[in-house]
Short mmCIF file of C-alpha atoms in Angstrom, two decimals:
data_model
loop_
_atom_site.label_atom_id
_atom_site.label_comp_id
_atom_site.label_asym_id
_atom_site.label_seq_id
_atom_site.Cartn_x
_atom_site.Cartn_y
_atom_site.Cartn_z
CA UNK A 129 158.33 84.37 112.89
CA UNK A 130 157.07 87.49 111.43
CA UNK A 131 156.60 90.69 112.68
CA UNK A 132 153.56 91.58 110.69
CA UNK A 133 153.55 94.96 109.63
CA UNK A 134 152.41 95.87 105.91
CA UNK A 135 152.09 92.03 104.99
CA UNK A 136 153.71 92.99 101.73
CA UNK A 137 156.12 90.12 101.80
CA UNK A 138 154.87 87.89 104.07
CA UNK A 139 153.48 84.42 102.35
CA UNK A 140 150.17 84.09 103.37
CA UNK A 141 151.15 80.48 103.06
CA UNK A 142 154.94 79.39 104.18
CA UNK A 143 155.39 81.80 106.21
CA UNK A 144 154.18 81.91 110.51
CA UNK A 145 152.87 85.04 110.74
CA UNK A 146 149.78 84.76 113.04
CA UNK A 147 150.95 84.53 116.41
CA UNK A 148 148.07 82.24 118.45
CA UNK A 149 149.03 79.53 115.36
CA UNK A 150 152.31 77.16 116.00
CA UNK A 151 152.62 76.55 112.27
CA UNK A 152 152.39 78.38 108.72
CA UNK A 153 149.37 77.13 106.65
CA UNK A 154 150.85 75.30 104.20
CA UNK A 155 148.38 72.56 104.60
CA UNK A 156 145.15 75.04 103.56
CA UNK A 157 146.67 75.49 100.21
CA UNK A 158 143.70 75.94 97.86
CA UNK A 159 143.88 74.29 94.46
CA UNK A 160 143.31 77.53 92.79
CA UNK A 161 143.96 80.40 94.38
CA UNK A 162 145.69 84.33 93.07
CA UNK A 163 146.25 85.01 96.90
CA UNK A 164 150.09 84.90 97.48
CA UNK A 165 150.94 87.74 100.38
CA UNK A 166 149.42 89.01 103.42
CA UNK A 167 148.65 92.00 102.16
CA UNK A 168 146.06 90.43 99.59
CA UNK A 169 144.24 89.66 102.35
CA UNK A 170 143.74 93.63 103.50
CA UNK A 171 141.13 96.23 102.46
CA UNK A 172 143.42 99.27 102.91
CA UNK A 173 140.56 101.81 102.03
CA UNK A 174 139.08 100.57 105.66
CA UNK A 175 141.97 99.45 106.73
CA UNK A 176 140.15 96.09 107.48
CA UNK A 177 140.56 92.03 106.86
CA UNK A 178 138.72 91.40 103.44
CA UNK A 179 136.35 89.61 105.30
CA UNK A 180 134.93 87.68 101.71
CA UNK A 181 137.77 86.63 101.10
CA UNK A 182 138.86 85.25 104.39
CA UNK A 183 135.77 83.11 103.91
CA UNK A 184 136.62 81.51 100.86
CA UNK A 185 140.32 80.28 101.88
CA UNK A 186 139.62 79.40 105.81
CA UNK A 187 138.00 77.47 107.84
CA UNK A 188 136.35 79.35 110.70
CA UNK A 189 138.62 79.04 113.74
CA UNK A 190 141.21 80.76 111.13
CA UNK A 191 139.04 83.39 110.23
CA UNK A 192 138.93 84.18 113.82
CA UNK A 193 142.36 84.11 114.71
CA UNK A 194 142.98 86.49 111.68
CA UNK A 195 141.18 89.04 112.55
CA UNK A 196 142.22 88.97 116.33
CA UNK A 197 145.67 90.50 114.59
CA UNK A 198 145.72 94.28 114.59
CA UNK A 199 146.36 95.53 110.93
CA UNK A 200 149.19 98.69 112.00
CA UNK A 201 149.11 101.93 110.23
CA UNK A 202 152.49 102.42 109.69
CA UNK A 203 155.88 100.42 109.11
CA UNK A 204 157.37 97.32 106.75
CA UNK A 205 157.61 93.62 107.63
CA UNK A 206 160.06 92.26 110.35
CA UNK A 207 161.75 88.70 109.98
CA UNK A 208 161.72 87.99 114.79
CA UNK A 209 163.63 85.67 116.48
CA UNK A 210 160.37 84.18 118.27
CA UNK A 211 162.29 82.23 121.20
CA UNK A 212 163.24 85.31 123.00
CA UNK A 213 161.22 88.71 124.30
CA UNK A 214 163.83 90.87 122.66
CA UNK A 215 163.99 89.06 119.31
CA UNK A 216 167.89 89.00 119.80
CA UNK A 217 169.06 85.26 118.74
CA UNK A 218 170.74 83.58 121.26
CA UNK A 219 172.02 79.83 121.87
CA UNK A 220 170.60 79.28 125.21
CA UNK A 221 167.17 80.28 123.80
CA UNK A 222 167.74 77.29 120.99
CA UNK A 223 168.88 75.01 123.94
CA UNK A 224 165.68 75.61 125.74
CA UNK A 225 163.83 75.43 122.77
CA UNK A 226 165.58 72.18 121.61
CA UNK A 227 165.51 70.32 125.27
CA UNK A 228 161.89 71.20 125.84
CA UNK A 229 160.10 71.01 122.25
CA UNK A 230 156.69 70.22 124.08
CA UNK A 231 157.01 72.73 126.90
CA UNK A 232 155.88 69.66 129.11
CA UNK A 233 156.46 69.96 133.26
CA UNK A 234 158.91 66.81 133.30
CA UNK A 235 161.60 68.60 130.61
CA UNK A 236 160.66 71.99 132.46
CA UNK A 237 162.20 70.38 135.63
CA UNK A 238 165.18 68.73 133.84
CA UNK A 239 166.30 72.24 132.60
CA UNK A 240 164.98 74.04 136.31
CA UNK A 241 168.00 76.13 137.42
CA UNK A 242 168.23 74.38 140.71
CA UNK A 243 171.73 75.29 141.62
CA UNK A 244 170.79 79.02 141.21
CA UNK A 245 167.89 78.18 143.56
CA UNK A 246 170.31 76.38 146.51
CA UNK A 247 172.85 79.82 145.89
CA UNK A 248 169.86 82.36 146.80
CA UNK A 249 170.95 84.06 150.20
CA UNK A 250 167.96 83.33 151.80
CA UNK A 251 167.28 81.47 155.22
CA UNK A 252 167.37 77.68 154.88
CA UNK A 253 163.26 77.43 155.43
CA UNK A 254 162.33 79.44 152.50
CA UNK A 255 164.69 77.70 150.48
CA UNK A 256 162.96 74.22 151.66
CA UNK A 257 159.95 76.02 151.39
CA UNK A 258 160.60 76.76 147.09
CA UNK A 259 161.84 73.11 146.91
CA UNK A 260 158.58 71.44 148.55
CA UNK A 261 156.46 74.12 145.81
CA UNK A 262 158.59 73.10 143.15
CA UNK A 263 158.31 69.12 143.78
CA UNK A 264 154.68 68.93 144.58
CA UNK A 265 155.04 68.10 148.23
CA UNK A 266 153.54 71.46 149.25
CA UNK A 267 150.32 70.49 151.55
CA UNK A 268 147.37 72.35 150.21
CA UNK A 269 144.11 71.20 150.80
CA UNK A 270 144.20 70.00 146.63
CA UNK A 271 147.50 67.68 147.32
CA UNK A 272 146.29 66.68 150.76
CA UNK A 273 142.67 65.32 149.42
CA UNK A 274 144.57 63.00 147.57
CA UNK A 275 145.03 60.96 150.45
CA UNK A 276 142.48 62.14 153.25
CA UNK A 277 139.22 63.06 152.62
CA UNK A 278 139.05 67.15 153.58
CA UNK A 279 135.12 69.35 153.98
CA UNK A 280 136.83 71.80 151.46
CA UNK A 281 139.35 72.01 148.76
CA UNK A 282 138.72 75.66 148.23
CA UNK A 283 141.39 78.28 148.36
CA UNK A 284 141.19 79.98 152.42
CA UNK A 285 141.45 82.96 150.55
CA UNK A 286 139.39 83.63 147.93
CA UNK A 287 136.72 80.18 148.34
CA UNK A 288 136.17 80.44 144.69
CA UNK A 289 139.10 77.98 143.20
CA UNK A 290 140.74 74.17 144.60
CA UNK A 291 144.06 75.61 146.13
CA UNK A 292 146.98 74.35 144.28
CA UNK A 293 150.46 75.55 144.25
CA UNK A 294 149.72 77.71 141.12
CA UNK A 295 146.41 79.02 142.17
CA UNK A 296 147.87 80.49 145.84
CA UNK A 297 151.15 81.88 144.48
CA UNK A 298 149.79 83.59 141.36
CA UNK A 299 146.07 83.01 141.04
CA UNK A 300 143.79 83.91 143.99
CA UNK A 301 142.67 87.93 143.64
CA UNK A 302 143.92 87.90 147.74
CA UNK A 303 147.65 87.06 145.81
CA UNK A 304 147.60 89.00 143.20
CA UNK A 305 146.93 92.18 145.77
CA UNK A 306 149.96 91.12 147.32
CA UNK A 307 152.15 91.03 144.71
CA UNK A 308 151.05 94.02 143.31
CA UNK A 309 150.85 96.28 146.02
CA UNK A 310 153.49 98.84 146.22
CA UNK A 311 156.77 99.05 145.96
CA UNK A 312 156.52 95.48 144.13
CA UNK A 313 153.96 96.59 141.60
CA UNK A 314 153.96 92.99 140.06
CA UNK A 315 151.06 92.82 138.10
CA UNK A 316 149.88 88.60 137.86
CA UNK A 317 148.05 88.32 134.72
CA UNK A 318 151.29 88.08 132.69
CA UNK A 319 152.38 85.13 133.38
CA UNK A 320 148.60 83.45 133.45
CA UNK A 321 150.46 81.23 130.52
CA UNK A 322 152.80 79.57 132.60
CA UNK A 323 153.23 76.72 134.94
CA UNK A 324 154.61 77.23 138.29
CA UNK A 325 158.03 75.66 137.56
CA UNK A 326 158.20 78.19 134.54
CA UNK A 327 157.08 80.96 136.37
CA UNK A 328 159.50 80.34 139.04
CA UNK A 329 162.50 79.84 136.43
CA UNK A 330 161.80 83.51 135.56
CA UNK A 331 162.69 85.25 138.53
CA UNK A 332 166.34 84.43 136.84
CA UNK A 333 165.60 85.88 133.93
CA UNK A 334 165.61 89.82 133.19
CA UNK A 335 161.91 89.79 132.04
CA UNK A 336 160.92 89.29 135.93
CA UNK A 337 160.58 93.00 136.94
CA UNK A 338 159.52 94.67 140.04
CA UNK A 339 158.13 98.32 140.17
CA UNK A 340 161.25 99.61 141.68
CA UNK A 341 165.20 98.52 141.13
CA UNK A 342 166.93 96.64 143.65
CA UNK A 343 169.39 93.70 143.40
CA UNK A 344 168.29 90.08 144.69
CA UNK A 345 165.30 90.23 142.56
CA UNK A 346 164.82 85.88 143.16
CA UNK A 347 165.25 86.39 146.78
CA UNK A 348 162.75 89.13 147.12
CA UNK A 349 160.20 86.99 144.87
CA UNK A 350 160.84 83.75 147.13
CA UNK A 351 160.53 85.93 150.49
CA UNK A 352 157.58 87.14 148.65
CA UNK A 353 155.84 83.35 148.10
CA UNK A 354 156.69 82.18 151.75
CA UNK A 355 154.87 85.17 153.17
CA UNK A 356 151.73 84.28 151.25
CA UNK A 357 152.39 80.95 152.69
CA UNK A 358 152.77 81.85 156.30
CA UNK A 359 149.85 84.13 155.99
CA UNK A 360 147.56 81.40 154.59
CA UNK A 361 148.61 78.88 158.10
CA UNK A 362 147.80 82.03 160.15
CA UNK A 363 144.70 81.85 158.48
CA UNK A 364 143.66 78.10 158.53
CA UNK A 365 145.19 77.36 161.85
CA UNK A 366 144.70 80.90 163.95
CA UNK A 367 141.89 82.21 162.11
CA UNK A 368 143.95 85.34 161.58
CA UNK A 369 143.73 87.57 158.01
CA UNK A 370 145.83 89.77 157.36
CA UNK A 371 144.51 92.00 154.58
CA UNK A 372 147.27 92.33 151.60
CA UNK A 373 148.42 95.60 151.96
CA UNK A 374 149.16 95.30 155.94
CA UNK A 375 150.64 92.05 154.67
CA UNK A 376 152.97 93.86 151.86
CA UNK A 377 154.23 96.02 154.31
CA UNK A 378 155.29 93.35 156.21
CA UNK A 379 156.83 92.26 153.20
CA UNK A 380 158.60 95.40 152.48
CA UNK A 381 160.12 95.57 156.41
CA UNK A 382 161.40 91.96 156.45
CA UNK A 383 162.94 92.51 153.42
CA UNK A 384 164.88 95.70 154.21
CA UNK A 385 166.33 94.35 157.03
CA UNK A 386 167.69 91.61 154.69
CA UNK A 387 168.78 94.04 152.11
CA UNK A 388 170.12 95.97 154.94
CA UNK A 389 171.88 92.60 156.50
CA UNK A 390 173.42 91.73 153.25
CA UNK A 391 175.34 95.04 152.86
CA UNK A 392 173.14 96.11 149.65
CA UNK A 393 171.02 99.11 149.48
CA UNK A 394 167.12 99.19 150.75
CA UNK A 395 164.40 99.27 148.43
CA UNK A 396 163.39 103.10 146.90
CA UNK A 397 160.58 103.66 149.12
CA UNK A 398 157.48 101.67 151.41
CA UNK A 399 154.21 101.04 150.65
CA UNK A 400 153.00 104.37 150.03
CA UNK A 401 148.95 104.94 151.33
CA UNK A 402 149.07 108.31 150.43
CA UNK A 403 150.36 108.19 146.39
CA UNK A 404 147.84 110.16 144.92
CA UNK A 405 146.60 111.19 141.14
CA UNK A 406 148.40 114.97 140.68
CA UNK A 407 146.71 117.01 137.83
CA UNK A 408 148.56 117.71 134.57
CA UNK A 409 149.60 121.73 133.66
CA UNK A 410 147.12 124.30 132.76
CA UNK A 411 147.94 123.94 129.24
CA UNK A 412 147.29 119.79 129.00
CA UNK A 413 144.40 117.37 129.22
CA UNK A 414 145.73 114.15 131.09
CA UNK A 415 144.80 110.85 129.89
CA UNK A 416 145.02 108.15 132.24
CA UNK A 417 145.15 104.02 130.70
CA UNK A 418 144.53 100.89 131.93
CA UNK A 419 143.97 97.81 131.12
CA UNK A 420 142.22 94.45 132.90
CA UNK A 421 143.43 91.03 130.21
CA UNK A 422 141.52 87.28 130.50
CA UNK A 423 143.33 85.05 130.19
CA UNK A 424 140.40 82.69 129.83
CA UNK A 425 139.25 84.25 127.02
CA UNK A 426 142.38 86.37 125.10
CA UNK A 427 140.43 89.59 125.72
CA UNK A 428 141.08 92.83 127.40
CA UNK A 429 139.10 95.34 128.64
CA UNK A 430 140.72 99.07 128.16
CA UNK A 431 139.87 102.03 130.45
CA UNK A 432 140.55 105.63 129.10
CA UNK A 433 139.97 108.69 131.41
CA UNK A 434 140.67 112.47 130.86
CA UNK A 435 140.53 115.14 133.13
CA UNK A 436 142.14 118.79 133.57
CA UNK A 437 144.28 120.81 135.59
CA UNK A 438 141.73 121.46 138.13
CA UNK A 439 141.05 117.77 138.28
CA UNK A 440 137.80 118.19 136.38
CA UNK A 441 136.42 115.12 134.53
CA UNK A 442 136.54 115.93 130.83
CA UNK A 443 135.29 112.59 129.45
CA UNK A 444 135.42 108.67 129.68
CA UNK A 445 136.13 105.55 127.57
CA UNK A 446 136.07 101.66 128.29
CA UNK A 447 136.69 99.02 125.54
CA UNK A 448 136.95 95.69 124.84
CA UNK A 449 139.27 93.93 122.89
CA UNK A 450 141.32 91.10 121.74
CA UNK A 451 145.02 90.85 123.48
CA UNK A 452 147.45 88.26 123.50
CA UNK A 453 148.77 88.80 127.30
CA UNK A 454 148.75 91.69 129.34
CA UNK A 455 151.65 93.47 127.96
CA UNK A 456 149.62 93.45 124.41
CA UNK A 457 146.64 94.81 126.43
CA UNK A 458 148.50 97.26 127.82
CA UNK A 459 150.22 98.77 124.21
CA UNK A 460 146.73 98.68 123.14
CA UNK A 461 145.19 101.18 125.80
CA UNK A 462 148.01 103.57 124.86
CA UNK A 463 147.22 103.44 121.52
CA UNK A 464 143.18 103.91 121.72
CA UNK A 465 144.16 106.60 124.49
CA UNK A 466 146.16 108.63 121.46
CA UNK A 467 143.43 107.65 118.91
CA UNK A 468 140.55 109.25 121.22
CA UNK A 469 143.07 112.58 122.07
CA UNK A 470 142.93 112.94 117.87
CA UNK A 471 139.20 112.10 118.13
CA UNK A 472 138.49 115.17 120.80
CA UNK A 473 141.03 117.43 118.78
CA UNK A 474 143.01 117.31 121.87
CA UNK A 475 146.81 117.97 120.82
CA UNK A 476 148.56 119.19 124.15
CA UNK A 477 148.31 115.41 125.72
CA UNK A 478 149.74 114.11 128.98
CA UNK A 479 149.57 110.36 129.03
CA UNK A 480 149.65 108.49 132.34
CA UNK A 481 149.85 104.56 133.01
CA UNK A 482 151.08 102.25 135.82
CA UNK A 483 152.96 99.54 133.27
CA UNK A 484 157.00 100.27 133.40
CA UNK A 485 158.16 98.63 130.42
CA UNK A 486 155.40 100.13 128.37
CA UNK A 487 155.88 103.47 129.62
CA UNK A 488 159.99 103.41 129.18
CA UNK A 489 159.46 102.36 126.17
CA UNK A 490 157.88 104.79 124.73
CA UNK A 491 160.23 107.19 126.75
CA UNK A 492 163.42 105.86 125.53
CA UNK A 493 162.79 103.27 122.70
CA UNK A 494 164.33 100.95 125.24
CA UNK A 495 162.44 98.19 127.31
CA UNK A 496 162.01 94.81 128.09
CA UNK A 497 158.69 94.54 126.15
CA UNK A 498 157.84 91.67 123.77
CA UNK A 499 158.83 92.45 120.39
CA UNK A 500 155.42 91.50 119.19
CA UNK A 501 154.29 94.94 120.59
CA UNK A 502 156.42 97.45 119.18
CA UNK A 503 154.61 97.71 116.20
CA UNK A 504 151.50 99.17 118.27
CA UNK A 505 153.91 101.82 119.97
CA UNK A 506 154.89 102.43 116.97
CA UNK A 507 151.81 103.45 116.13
CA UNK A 508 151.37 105.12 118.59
CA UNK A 509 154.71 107.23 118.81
CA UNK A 510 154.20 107.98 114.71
CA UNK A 511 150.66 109.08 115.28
CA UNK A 512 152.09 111.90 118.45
CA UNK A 513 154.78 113.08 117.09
CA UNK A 514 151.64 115.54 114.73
CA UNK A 515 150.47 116.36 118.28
CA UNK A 516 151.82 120.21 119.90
CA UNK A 517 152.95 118.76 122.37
CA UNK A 518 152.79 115.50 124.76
CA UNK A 519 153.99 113.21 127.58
CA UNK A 520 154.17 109.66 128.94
CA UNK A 521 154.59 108.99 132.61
CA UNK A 522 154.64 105.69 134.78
CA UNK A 523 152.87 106.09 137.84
CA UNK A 524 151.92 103.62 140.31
CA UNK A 525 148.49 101.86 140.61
CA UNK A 526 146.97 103.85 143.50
CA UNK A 527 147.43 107.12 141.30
CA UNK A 528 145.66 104.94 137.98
CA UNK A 529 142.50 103.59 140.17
CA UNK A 530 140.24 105.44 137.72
CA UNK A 531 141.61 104.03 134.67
CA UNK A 532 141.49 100.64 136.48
CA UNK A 533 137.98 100.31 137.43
CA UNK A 534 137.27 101.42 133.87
CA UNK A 535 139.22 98.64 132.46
CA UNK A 536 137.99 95.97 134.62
CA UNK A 537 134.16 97.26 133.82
CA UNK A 538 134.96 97.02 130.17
CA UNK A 539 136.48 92.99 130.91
CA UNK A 540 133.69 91.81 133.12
CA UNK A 541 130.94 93.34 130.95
CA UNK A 542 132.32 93.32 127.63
CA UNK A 543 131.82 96.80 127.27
CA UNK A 544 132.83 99.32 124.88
CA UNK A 545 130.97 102.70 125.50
CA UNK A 546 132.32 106.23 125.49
CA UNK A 547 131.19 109.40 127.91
CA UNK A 548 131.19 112.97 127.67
CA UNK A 549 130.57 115.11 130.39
CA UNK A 550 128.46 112.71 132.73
CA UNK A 551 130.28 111.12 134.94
CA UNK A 552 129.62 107.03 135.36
CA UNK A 553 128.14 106.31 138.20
CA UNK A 554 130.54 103.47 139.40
CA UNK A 555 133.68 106.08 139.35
CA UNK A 556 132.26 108.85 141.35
CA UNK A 557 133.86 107.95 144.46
CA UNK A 558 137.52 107.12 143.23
CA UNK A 559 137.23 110.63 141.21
CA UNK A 560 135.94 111.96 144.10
CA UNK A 561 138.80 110.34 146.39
CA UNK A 562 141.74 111.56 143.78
CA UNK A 563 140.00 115.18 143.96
CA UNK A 564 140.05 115.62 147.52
CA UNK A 565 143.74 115.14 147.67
CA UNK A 566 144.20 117.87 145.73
CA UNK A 567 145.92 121.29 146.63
CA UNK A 568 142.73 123.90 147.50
CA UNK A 569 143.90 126.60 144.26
CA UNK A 570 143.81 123.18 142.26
CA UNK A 571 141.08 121.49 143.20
CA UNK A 572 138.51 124.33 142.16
CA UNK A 573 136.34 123.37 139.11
CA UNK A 574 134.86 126.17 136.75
CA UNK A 575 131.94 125.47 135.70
CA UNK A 576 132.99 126.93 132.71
CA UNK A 577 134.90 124.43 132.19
CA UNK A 578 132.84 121.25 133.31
CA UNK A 579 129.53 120.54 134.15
CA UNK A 580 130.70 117.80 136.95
CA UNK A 581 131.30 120.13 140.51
CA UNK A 582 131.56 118.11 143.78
CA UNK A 583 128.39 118.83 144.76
CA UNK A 584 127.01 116.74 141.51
CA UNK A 585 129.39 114.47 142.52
CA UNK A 586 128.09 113.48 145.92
CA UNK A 587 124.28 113.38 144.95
CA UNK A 588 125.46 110.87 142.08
CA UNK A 589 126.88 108.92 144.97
CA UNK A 590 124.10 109.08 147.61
CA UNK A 591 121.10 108.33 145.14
#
């Protein structure tokens, strides 16, 4: 598949080069037609989809899945191994590929590595546990209402979705807490594409990453999975909850002592309650990212915040837009972060986000990110490299909750709205929360400087 780029020699017609479409569009040949490569297609003065044009070769549901692709501002056309994250060929990627053509859940479980599964050094229950998940024999109130009738089929936890296998393990919001809680750090929404027998193969695979490094990375997910299990019988049968950060810590203990048991080293650190937002140097504006995807509907919502040394808000941005995955979502919110620094004339820029990959890669030129999104870091490391001077850092959620509640404003209300110094009223108490952690000396806000002091602040919150 193609890496678009420039679209300079990509055939709008043989060639697959729109990414939500399995195959090229040879079959929308016009009769008569001049158009030949992508780049026809392009108004570079805007830097825009000829929209005209697009409306004289395709149909509408092409039209729209055109324009969902981001034109980039910089670099040449790519020829990508599409069957692998990396782009690197490899045979076992054309096995998979070859054995499963129609990604159904019968050929997923022919190909399941079960022997890797019966080898994890685990106790025996979790390991029946994974099998029972993995062959449907899992009693959740969906499988059980098969054969008895039930008052509910709702999940215990979140009453808003039947509770199947999939939903409890990756799709209830009490979950997804879970898993991303710290140290884990596991964000859900990636892998909102997947079945569970897919998901579950890729805790063997080296695109299943926790926010920390630590060996037994299957063992720690399946621990992970019967916890959530256990914790949903304490709730049916005891009427016990256990909120999901008391039940990550949990988590974290039990699995220490296995780590500890098993001769390998503990994991970096425990759930932290006290990780705070620190303030960038005197000299730089920080700009904290986010960003909230849908998997229902392929769109993201992006949340941009600034602030200053003494922690004063200097502005705020939320958008909307289209993303293939989280990841992609993720690339984007860098990018619009750098495009509203030029926008501000800030050019002493610290950049701060709680997605690893993204963040090394942009480090290092190194990561396990699709390959689909280097051309937006690209960008994005092309457009900096004019700035005086700048810097990307991975920090963990509880020091990003600003840029999060952005993000997931922008998704839930399709929003895209920018603001200068007044602060939204739905962040004043997270910004007031990351202030009051602050040191005394740094803490102090000039007015000078910004027209939001604590004492605006808290009548923003009481009224």
């Amino acid at each position: 598949m193609w890496d678009f780029r420039n679209g300079e020699i990509i055939n709008v017609w043989n060639d697959r080069w729109i990414p939500t479409l399995p195959l090229p569009l040879k079959d929308l040949v016009p009769t008569a037609h001049f158009i030949v490569t992508v780049s026809q297609l392009i108004d570079f003065s805007s830097l825009t989809w000829n929209l005209s044009l697009l409306q004289s070769l395709f149909p509408s549901s092409i039209i729209q899945a055109i324009q969902q692709l981001r034109i980039p501002l910089y670099g040449h056309d790519k020829l990508r191994w599409c069957l692998t994250k990396s782009e690197n060929f490899s045979v076992s990627s054309t096995y998979s590929h070859l054995s499963s053509p129609h990604s159904t859940s019968s050929t997923s479980q022919q190909i399941f590595p079960w022997l890797k599964l019966w080898h994890l050094s685990v106790h025996a229950w979790v390991l029946l546990f994974l099998w029972k998940c993995l062959s449907s024999c899992l009693p959740t109130r969906n499988h059980l209402s098969s054969f008895i009738d039930l008052p509910t089929q709702l999940c215990p936890f979140c009453t808003q979705k039947p509770k199947t296998v999939f939903h409890l393990f990756t799709g209830c919001d009490y979950t997804q807490a879970v898993w991303f809680s710290p140290p884990f750090n596991y964000n859900l929404s990636r892998v909102g594409h997947l079945d569970f027998h897919s998901w579950v193969k890729s805790w063997f695979t080296d695109h299943f990453v926790f926010g920390f490094s630590a060996v037994g990375i299957p063992e720690i997910a399946a621990v992970i999975s019967w916890q959530i299990w256990k914790a949903r019988c304490n709730l049916i049968f005891k009427n016990i909850f256990i909120p999901p950060l008391q039940l990550a810590n949990l988590i974290f203990k039990s699995l220490n002592q296995w780590l500890q048991s098993s001769h390998h080293t503990p994991l970096l650190q425990p759930p932290s309650f006290a990780s705070k937002w620190n303030p960038p140097p005197s000299s730089l504006i920080k700009i904290n990212v986010d960003a909230s995807w849908s998997s229902n509907s392929s769109t993201a919502g992006l949340g941009l915040i600034a602030r200053d040394c003494a922690g004063s808000f200097r502005g705020a941005r939320c958008l909307t837009v289209p993303a293939l995955d989280a990841e992609h979502a993720e690339c984007l919110a860098i990018l619009h972060a750098i495009f509203w620094a030029q926008e501000l004339s800030i050019y002493n820029v610290y950049i701060e986000g709680d997605n690893q990959a993204v963040l090394s890669f942009l480090n290092t030129g190194q990561g396990s990110i699709h390959w689909r999104n280097h051309n937006i870091l690209d960008d994005a490391i092309k457009l900096l490299s004019v700035f005086h001077f700048h810097v990307y850092k991975y920090v963990s959620r509880d020091c990003n909750r600003v840029a999060d509640r952005l993000a997931a404003y922008a998704r839930r209300n399709s929003s895209t709205k920018t603001w200068g110094l007044d602060v939204p009223p739905f962040l004043v108490d997270v910004l007031l929360q990351d202030q009051s952690l602050l040191p005394v000396s740094a803490s102090h806000i000039d007015p000078n400087v910004s027209n939001v002091t604590a004492t605006t602040c808290i009548s923003l919150l009481s009224s």
